[in-house]
PDB file of C-alpha atoms in Angstrom:
ATOM      1  CA  UNK A 160       0.158  -0.143  -0.245  1.00  0.00           C
ATOM      2  CA  UNK A 161       1.094   3.203  -0.450  1.00  0.00           C
ATOM      3  CA  UNK A 162       1.498   6.235   1.510  1.00  0.00           C
ATOM      4  CA  UNK A 163       1.639  10.199   1.838  1.00  0.00           C
ATOM      5  CA  UNK A 164       1.742  11.824   5.219  1.00  0.00           C
ATOM      6  CA  UNK A 165       2.060  15.927   5.982  1.00  0.00           C
ATOM      7  CA  UNK A 166       4.486  16.534   8.715  1.00  0.00           C
ATOM      8  CA  UNK A 167       5.037  19.776  10.156  1.00  0.00           C
ATOM      9  CA  UNK A 168       8.330  20.350  12.911  1.00  0.00           C
ATOM     10  CA  UNK A 169      10.706  22.144  14.530  1.00  0.00           C
ATOM     11  CA  UNK A 170      13.980  22.035  12.134  1.00  0.00           C
ATOM     12  CA  UNK A 171      16.156  24.453  14.659  1.00  0.00           C
ATOM     13  CA  UNK A 172      17.651  20.816  16.645  1.00  0.00           C
ATOM     14  CA  UNK A 173      18.175  18.856  12.808  1.00  0.00           C
ATOM     15  CA  UNK A 174      20.212  18.883  10.140  1.00  0.00           C
ATOM     16  CA  UNK A 175      17.743  19.943   8.094  1.00  0.00           C
ATOM     17  CA  UNK A 176      15.237  17.409   5.634  1.00  0.00           C
ATOM     18  CA  UNK A 177      16.818  15.062   3.422  1.00  0.00           C
ATOM     19  CA  UNK A 178      19.348  12.142   5.617  1.00  0.00           C
ATOM     20  CA  UNK A 179      22.897  12.415   5.938  1.00  0.00           C
ATOM     21  CA  UNK A 180      26.288  11.421   7.006  1.00  0.00           C
ATOM     22  CA  UNK A 181      26.985  12.183  11.091  1.00  0.00           C
ATOM     23  CA  UNK A 182      24.503  14.820  11.420  1.00  0.00           C
ATOM     24  CA  UNK A 183      20.224  13.849  12.663  1.00  0.00           C
ATOM     25  CA  UNK A 184      18.357  14.733  10.092  1.00  0.00           C
ATOM     26  CA  UNK A 185      14.057  14.804   9.755  1.00  0.00           C
ATOM     27  CA  UNK A 186      13.365  12.261   7.417  1.00  0.00           C
ATOM     28  CA  UNK A 187      15.812   9.633   9.167  1.00  0.00           C
ATOM     29  CA  UNK A 188      13.794  10.818  13.074  1.00  0.00           C
ATOM     30  CA  UNK A 189      10.056   9.797  10.773  1.00  0.00           C
ATOM     31  CA  UNK A 190      12.292   6.644   9.790  1.00  0.00           C
ATOM     32  CA  UNK A 191      12.835   5.584  12.142  1.00  0.00           C
ATOM     33  CA  UNK A 192       9.502   5.438  13.619  1.00  0.00           C
ATOM     34  CA  UNK A 193       7.644   4.305  11.120  1.00  0.00           C
ATOM     35  CA  UNK A 194      10.187   1.185  11.112  1.00  0.00           C
ATOM     36  CA  UNK A 195       8.689   0.444  15.196  1.00  0.00           C
ATOM     37  CA  UNK A 196       5.397   0.596  13.542  1.00  0.00           C
ATOM     38  CA  UNK A 197       6.063  -1.640  10.212  1.00  0.00           C
ATOM     39  CA  UNK A 198       8.558  -3.897  12.213  1.00  0.00           C
ATOM     40  CA  UNK A 199      10.668  -3.387   8.577  1.00  0.00           C
ATOM     41  CA  UNK A 200      12.850  -0.605   7.243  1.00  0.00           C
ATOM     42  CA  UNK A 201      10.686   2.222   5.607  1.00  0.00           C
ATOM     43  CA  UNK A 202      12.418   4.579   3.027  1.00  0.00           C
ATOM     44  CA  UNK A 203      10.682   8.085   2.965  1.00  0.00           C
ATOM     45  CA  UNK A 204      10.813  10.136  -0.153  1.00  0.00           C
ATOM     46  CA  UNK A 205      10.387  14.198   0.695  1.00  0.00           C
ATOM     47  CA  UNK A 206       8.464  16.641  -1.320  1.00  0.00           C
ATOM     48  CA  UNK A 207      10.651  18.834  -1.469  1.00  0.00           C
ATOM     49  CA  UNK A 208      14.412  19.420   0.862  1.00  0.00           C
ATOM     50  CA  UNK A 209      14.490  21.883   3.940  1.00  0.00           C
ATOM     51  CA  UNK A 210      17.761  23.427   5.218  1.00  0.00           C
ATOM     52  CA  UNK A 211      19.134  22.764   8.969  1.00  0.00           C
ATOM     53  CA  UNK A 212      16.935  25.376  11.175  1.00  0.00           C
ATOM     54  CA  UNK A 213      14.518  25.506   8.320  1.00  0.00           C
ATOM     55  CA  UNK A 214      10.322  24.396  10.029  1.00  0.00           C
ATOM     56  CA  UNK A 215       8.070  23.091   7.851  1.00  0.00           C
ATOM     57  CA  UNK A 216       3.895  23.820   7.957  1.00  0.00           C
ATOM     58  CA  UNK A 217       3.127  21.228   5.108  1.00  0.00           C
ATOM     59  CA  UNK A 218       6.004  19.513   4.415  1.00  0.00           C
ATOM     60  CA  UNK A 219       5.081  16.689   2.661  1.00  0.00           C
ATOM     61  CA  UNK A 220       6.517  12.542   2.184  1.00  0.00           C
ATOM     62  CA  UNK A 221       5.529   9.001   0.369  1.00  0.00           C
ATOM     63  CA  UNK A 222       6.417   5.252   0.960  1.00  0.00           C
ATOM     64  CA  UNK A 223       5.415   2.132   0.901  1.00  0.00           C
ATOM     65  CA  UNK A 224       4.577  -0.646   4.096  1.00  0.00           C
ATOM     66  CA  UNK A 225       3.042  -4.495   2.790  1.00  0.00           C
ATOM     67  CA  UNK A 226       0.652  -3.865   5.849  1.00  0.00           C
ATOM     68  CA  UNK A 227      -2.616  -1.901   5.346  1.00  0.00           C
ATOM     69  CA  UNK A 228      -3.772   0.275   7.657  1.00  0.00           C
ATOM     70  CA  UNK A 229      -6.371   2.648   8.946  1.00  0.00           C
ATOM     71  CA  UNK A 230      -4.821   6.379   8.353  1.00  0.00           C
ATOM     72  CA  UNK A 231      -6.335   7.895  11.228  1.00  0.00           C
ATOM     73  CA  UNK A 232      -4.304   4.892  13.535  1.00  0.00           C
ATOM     74  CA  UNK A 233      -1.002   4.859  11.661  1.00  0.00           C
ATOM     75  CA  UNK A 234      -1.166   8.980  12.317  1.00  0.00           C
ATOM     76  CA  UNK A 235      -1.132   7.770  16.131  1.00  0.00           C
ATOM     77  CA  UNK A 236       1.494   5.379  15.656  1.00  0.00           C
ATOM     78  CA  UNK A 237       3.679   6.895  14.007  1.00  0.00           C
ATOM     79  CA  UNK A 238       3.974   9.533  16.620  1.00  0.00           C
ATOM     80  CA  UNK A 239       3.308   8.080  19.258  1.00  0.00           C
ATOM     81  CA  UNK A 240       7.358   7.623  18.238  1.00  0.00           C
ATOM     82  CA  UNK A 241       7.975  10.797  16.847  1.00  0.00           C
ATOM     83  CA  UNK A 242       9.554  13.911  19.578  1.00  0.00           C
ATOM     84  CA  UNK A 243       6.718  16.806  19.936  1.00  0.00           C
ATOM     85  CA  UNK A 244       8.972  18.336  17.423  1.00  0.00           C
ATOM     86  CA  UNK A 245       7.951  16.733  14.559  1.00  0.00           C
ATOM     87  CA  UNK A 246       3.900  15.857  14.252  1.00  0.00           C
ATOM     88  CA  UNK A 247       2.865  14.167  11.334  1.00  0.00           C
ATOM     89  CA  UNK A 248      -0.780  16.173  10.457  1.00  0.00           C
ATOM     90  CA  UNK A 249      -2.103  13.325   7.765  1.00  0.00           C
ATOM     91  CA  UNK A 250      -2.079  10.625   7.211  1.00  0.00           C
ATOM     92  CA  UNK A 251      -3.549   9.516   3.032  1.00  0.00           C
ATOM     93  CA  UNK A 252      -3.855   6.467   0.782  1.00  0.00           C
ATOM     94  CA  UNK A 253      -2.402   7.603  -2.116  1.00  0.00           C
ATOM     95  CA  UNK A 254      -2.696   5.398  -5.988  1.00  0.00           C
ATOM     96  CA  UNK A 255       0.635   3.407  -6.566  1.00  0.00           C
ATOM     97  CA  UNK A 256       2.216   5.907  -8.838  1.00  0.00           C
ATOM     98  CA  UNK A 257       2.118   8.997  -6.264  1.00  0.00           C
ATOM     99  CA  UNK A 258       5.616   9.827  -5.406  1.00  0.00           C
ATOM    100  CA  UNK A 259       5.445  13.105  -3.209  1.00  0.00           C
ATOM    101  CA  UNK A 260       8.645  14.652  -5.226  1.00  0.00           C
ATOM    102  CA  UNK A 261       7.846  13.777  -8.567  1.00  0.00           C
ATOM    103  CA  UNK A 262       3.734  13.881  -8.114  1.00  0.00           C
ATOM    104  CA  UNK A 263       4.484  17.626  -6.747  1.00  0.00           C
ATOM    105  CA  UNK A 264       3.077  20.493  -9.488  1.00  0.00           C
ATOM    106  CA  UNK A 265       4.050  23.442  -7.057  1.00  0.00           C
ATOM    107  CA  UNK A 266       5.509  23.954  -3.888  1.00  0.00           C
ATOM    108  CA  UNK A 267       4.620  27.654  -1.881  1.00  0.00           C
ATOM    109  CA  UNK A 268       7.153  28.795   0.887  1.00  0.00           C
ATOM    110  CA  UNK A 269       6.539  31.451   3.946  1.00  0.00           C
ATOM    111  CA  UNK A 270       9.136  33.859   5.692  1.00  0.00           C
ATOM    112  CA  UNK A 271       8.132  35.148   7.595  1.00  0.00           C
ATOM    113  CA  UNK A 272      10.007  39.455   9.435  1.00  0.00           C
ATOM    114  CA  UNK A 273       9.301  40.903  12.972  1.00  0.00           C
ATOM    115  CA  UNK A 274      10.612  44.383  13.111  1.00  0.00           C
ATOM    116  CA  UNK A 275      10.052  45.171  16.198  1.00  0.00           C
ATOM    117  CA  UNK A 276      12.185  46.394  18.744  1.00  0.00           C
ATOM    118  CA  UNK A 277      10.907  44.211  20.682  1.00  0.00           C
ATOM    119  CA  UNK A 278      10.049  40.249  19.767  1.00  0.00           C
ATOM    120  CA  UNK A 279       7.465  38.468  21.530  1.00  0.00           C
ATOM    121  CA  UNK A 280       9.891  35.642  23.168  1.00  0.00           C
ATOM    122  CA  UNK A 281       7.697  32.676  21.605  1.00  0.00           C
ATOM    123  CA  UNK A 282       8.052  33.649  17.882  1.00  0.00           C
ATOM    124  CA  UNK A 283      11.600  33.201  18.828  1.00  0.00           C
ATOM    125  CA  UNK A 284      12.875  30.170  16.306  1.00  0.00           C
ATOM    126  CA  UNK A 285      10.356  30.925  13.886  1.00  0.00           C
ATOM    127  CA  UNK A 286      10.342  34.022  12.591  1.00  0.00           C
ATOM    128  CA  UNK A 287      13.627  36.636  11.256  1.00  0.00           C
ATOM    129  CA  UNK A 288      13.907  39.257  13.995  1.00  0.00           C
ATOM    130  CA  UNK A 289      15.413  42.153  12.591  1.00  0.00           C
ATOM    131  CA  UNK A 290      17.063  43.357  15.613  1.00  0.00           C
ATOM    132  CA  UNK A 291      17.825  47.382  16.267  1.00  0.00           C
ATOM    133  CA  UNK A 292      17.891  47.353  12.179  1.00  0.00           C
ATOM    134  CA  UNK A 293      16.504  50.101   9.380  1.00  0.00           C
ATOM    135  CA  UNK A 294      13.014  49.941   9.073  1.00  0.00           C
ATOM    136  CA  UNK A 295      11.839  49.019   5.919  1.00  0.00           C
ATOM    137  CA  UNK A 296      10.461  50.579   3.563  1.00  0.00           C
ATOM    138  CA  UNK A 297       7.935  48.596   1.965  1.00  0.00           C
ATOM    139  CA  UNK A 298       6.950  49.642  -1.283  1.00  0.00           C
ATOM    140  CA  UNK A 299      10.738  48.806  -2.382  1.00  0.00           C
ATOM    141  CA  UNK A 300       9.636  45.657  -0.683  1.00  0.00           C
ATOM    142  CA  UNK A 301       7.363  45.042  -3.138  1.00  0.00           C
ATOM    143  CA  UNK A 302       8.836  46.292  -5.734  1.00  0.00           C
ATOM    144  CA  UNK A 303      11.537  43.970  -5.522  1.00  0.00           C
ATOM    145  CA  UNK A 304       8.841  40.741  -5.021  1.00  0.00           C
ATOM    146  CA  UNK A 305       7.586  42.240  -8.039  1.00  0.00           C
ATOM    147  CA  UNK A 306      10.555  41.863 -10.315  1.00  0.00           C
ATOM    148  CA  UNK A 307      11.619  38.791  -8.935  1.00  0.00           C
ATOM    149  CA  UNK A 308       8.259  37.141 -10.353  1.00  0.00           C
ATOM    150  CA  UNK A 309       8.623  35.372 -13.579  1.00  0.00           C
ATOM    151  CA  UNK A 310      11.672  33.155 -15.309  1.00  0.00           C
ATOM    152  CA  UNK A 311      15.116  34.012 -14.742  1.00  0.00           C
ATOM    153  CA  UNK A 312      18.548  33.176 -14.582  1.00  0.00           C
ATOM    154  CA  UNK A 313      19.113  32.205 -10.307  1.00  0.00           C
ATOM    155  CA  UNK A 314      22.298  31.881 -10.808  1.00  0.00           C
ATOM    156  CA  UNK A 315      22.944  34.819  -7.405  1.00  0.00           C
ATOM    157  CA  UNK A 316      19.975  33.124  -5.584  1.00  0.00           C
ATOM    158  CA  UNK A 317      21.940  29.563  -4.808  1.00  0.00           C
ATOM    159  CA  UNK A 318      24.507  28.596  -2.156  1.00  0.00           C
ATOM    160  CA  UNK A 319      27.889  28.555  -3.732  1.00  0.00           C
ATOM    161  CA  UNK A 320      29.253  25.402  -5.141  1.00  0.00           C
ATOM    162  CA  UNK A 321      25.586  23.704  -5.216  1.00  0.00           C
ATOM    163  CA  UNK A 322      24.827  25.475  -8.316  1.00  0.00           C
ATOM    164  CA  UNK A 323      22.864  23.551 -11.107  1.00  0.00           C
ATOM    165  CA  UNK A 324      24.172  23.826 -14.480  1.00  0.00           C
ATOM    166  CA  UNK A 325      21.067  25.239 -15.780  1.00  0.00           C
ATOM    167  CA  UNK A 326      20.288  28.156 -13.311  1.00  0.00           C
ATOM    168  CA  UNK A 327      16.603  28.999 -14.633  1.00  0.00           C
ATOM    169  CA  UNK A 328      13.710  28.684 -12.258  1.00  0.00           C
ATOM    170  CA  UNK A 329      10.175  30.223 -12.995  1.00  0.00           C
ATOM    171  CA  UNK A 330       8.355  31.951  -9.819  1.00  0.00           C
ATOM    172  CA  UNK A 331       4.779  31.818 -10.270  1.00  0.00           C
ATOM    173  CA  UNK A 332       4.243  33.869  -7.293  1.00  0.00           C
ATOM    174  CA  UNK A 333       6.613  36.098  -4.613  1.00  0.00           C
ATOM    175  CA  UNK A 334       4.160  38.327  -2.907  1.00  0.00           C
ATOM    176  CA  UNK A 335       4.237  40.478   0.431  1.00  0.00           C
ATOM    177  CA  UNK A 336       2.382  41.518   3.442  1.00  0.00           C
ATOM    178  CA  UNK A 337       2.099  42.744   6.615  1.00  0.00           C
ATOM    179  CA  UNK A 338       0.147  42.268   9.759  1.00  0.00           C
ATOM    180  CA  UNK A 339       1.305  45.572  12.559  1.00  0.00           C
ATOM    181  CA  UNK A 340       5.215  44.268  12.461  1.00  0.00           C
ATOM    182  CA  UNK A 341       4.736  41.074  11.387  1.00  0.00           C
ATOM    183  CA  UNK A 342       6.304  40.414   7.081  1.00  0.00           C
ATOM    184  CA  UNK A 343       4.715  37.377   5.792  1.00  0.00           C
ATOM    185  CA  UNK A 344       6.467  36.659   2.513  1.00  0.00           C
ATOM    186  CA  UNK A 345       4.924  33.769   0.271  1.00  0.00           C
ATOM    187  CA  UNK A 346       6.729  32.124  -2.382  1.00  0.00           C
ATOM    188  CA  UNK A 347       5.332  29.603  -4.812  1.00  0.00           C
ATOM    189  CA  UNK A 348       6.528  26.792  -8.002  1.00  0.00           C
ATOM    190  CA  UNK A 349       7.963  24.082  -9.099  1.00  0.00           C
ATOM    191  CA  UNK A 350      10.697  23.388  -7.758  1.00  0.00           C
ATOM    192  CA  UNK A 351      13.727  26.446  -5.785  1.00  0.00           C
ATOM    193  CA  UNK A 352      17.449  25.902  -5.872  1.00  0.00           C
ATOM    194  CA  UNK A 353      19.738  25.232  -2.626  1.00  0.00           C
ATOM    195  CA  UNK A 354      19.198  28.394  -0.386  1.00  0.00           C
ATOM    196  CA  UNK A 355      17.254  30.538  -3.274  1.00  0.00           C
ATOM    197  CA  UNK A 356      13.875  31.443  -0.917  1.00  0.00           C
ATOM    198  CA  UNK A 357      16.048  33.145   1.148  1.00  0.00           C
ATOM    199  CA  UNK A 358      18.662  34.477  -0.740  1.00  0.00           C
ATOM    200  CA  UNK A 359      15.515  36.100  -2.414  1.00  0.00           C
ATOM    201  CA  UNK A 360      14.913  37.693   0.928  1.00  0.00           C
ATOM    202  CA  UNK A 361      18.017  39.174   1.651  1.00  0.00           C
ATOM    203  CA  UNK A 362      17.985  40.390  -1.859  1.00  0.00           C
ATOM    204  CA  UNK A 363      14.652  41.964  -0.576  1.00  0.00           C
ATOM    205  CA  UNK A 364      15.848  42.720   2.128  1.00  0.00           C
ATOM    206  CA  UNK A 365      18.648  45.121   0.926  1.00  0.00           C
ATOM    207  CA  UNK A 366      16.660  46.941  -1.822  1.00  0.00           C
ATOM    208  CA  UNK A 367      14.085  47.651   1.195  1.00  0.00           C
ATOM    209  CA  UNK A 368      16.925  48.901   3.464  1.00  0.00           C
ATOM    210  CA  UNK A 369      18.140  51.311   0.150  1.00  0.00           C
ATOM    211  CA  UNK A 370      21.079  48.911   0.404  1.00  0.00           C
ATOM    212  CA  UNK A 371      20.856  47.784  -3.244  1.00  0.00           C
ATOM    213  CA  UNK A 372      19.059  49.661  -6.217  1.00  0.00           C
ATOM    214  CA  UNK A 373      16.138  47.452  -8.462  1.00  0.00           C
ATOM    215  CA  UNK A 374      18.894  48.488 -11.540  1.00  0.00           C
ATOM    216  CA  UNK A 375      20.688  46.106  -9.978  1.00  0.00           C
ATOM    217  CA  UNK A 376      18.222  43.281  -8.827  1.00  0.00           C
ATOM    218  CA  UNK A 377      17.512  43.152 -12.347  1.00  0.00           C
ATOM    219  CA  UNK A 378      21.423  42.638 -13.293  1.00  0.00           C
ATOM    220  CA  UNK A 379      21.002  39.578 -10.347  1.00  0.00           C
ATOM    221  CA  UNK A 380      18.276  37.955 -12.197  1.00  0.00           C
ATOM    222  CA  UNK A 381      20.430  38.269 -15.637  1.00  0.00           C
ATOM    223  CA  UNK A 382      22.790  35.905 -14.105  1.00  0.00           C
ATOM    224  CA  UNK A 383      24.880  37.792 -12.187  1.00  0.00           C
ATOM    225  CA  UNK A 384      27.137  35.412  -9.099  1.00  0.00           C
ATOM    226  CA  UNK A 385      26.604  35.118  -6.212  1.00  0.00           C
ATOM    227  CA  UNK A 386      29.128  37.459  -4.973  1.00  0.00           C
ATOM    228  CA  UNK A 387      27.219  40.019  -6.201  1.00  0.00           C
ATOM    229  CA  UNK A 388      24.355  39.296  -4.250  1.00  0.00           C
ATOM    230  CA  UNK A 389      23.168  39.915  -0.768  1.00  0.00           C
ATOM    231  CA  UNK A 390      23.351  38.454   2.857  1.00  0.00           C
ATOM    232  CA  UNK A 391      21.291  34.509   2.851  1.00  0.00           C
ATOM    233  CA  UNK A 392      18.757  35.547   5.141  1.00  0.00           C
ATOM    234  CA  UNK A 393      18.601  32.995   8.790  1.00  0.00           C
ATOM    235  CA  UNK A 394      17.210  29.746   8.054  1.00  0.00           C
ATOM    236  CA  UNK A 395      14.491  30.264  11.399  1.00  0.00           C
ATOM    237  CA  UNK A 396      12.237  32.328   9.239  1.00  0.00           C
ATOM    238  CA  UNK A 397      11.483  30.027   6.359  1.00  0.00           C
ATOM    239  CA  UNK A 398       8.493  27.706   6.681  1.00  0.00           C
ATOM    240  CA  UNK A 399       7.679  24.544   3.394  1.00  0.00           C
ATOM    241  CA  UNK A 400       4.097  26.135   4.007  1.00  0.00           C
ATOM    242  CA  UNK A 401       2.653  23.754   1.650  1.00  0.00           C
ATOM    243  CA  UNK A 402       2.908  21.649  -1.269  1.00  0.00           C
ATOM    244  CA  UNK A 403      -0.002  21.331  -4.117  1.00  0.00           C
ATOM    245  CA  UNK A 404      -0.760  17.922  -6.211  1.00  0.00           C
ATOM    246  CA  UNK A 405      -3.019  17.156  -9.342  1.00  0.00           C
ATOM    247  CA  UNK A 406      -6.955  17.004  -7.673  1.00  0.00           C
TER     248      UNK A 406
END
């Protein structure tokens, strides 16, 4: 039987989604819980990778089990063996050809930014608190987001050493909205380069602070080197929010 699970997690204590040597990953922890439930090793496929410290609201993973479980009971069983900062929110029976990664149409991330002089402590590890920094020019931030939408060469938006030969990606949507001192940046695309969303935020930050202008951003989108780009925003503000599949 082929299964899909929707997962939420806090990334602070993990090296990221993907299994890696000498580090604890989200994937490793969930596979360990599934092994205890199923009585055999289980390999899961995630819809997308998240880096160390990145959180998830709606990560999706798929896997096969020899046994047929009622979804709600399987959810309870998996969560019994998981730490409190990782939760399986839903379990689904899915068609045999479903794959959490390759069946995905689009992936959505949200980045949360707190601009206040004081940040509520319950938001620690969940937002980028720009403590003591100059306020954003929101008009410029929104113009930058509009410019980044569409298909571009995102070489300057990828971690050095991990940029593919074809760095072109299409951003379907990039929006920013404000709720008091909180800014929420939402970005949707079929796929992303390594660190791409966090570098997008770093570049929007640079524009919004007046450190660089829109002409500079236009040059980045034409294929500049990563060294010409701005900072990589902190991992804590980034959330893997949703994966969209064909109905």
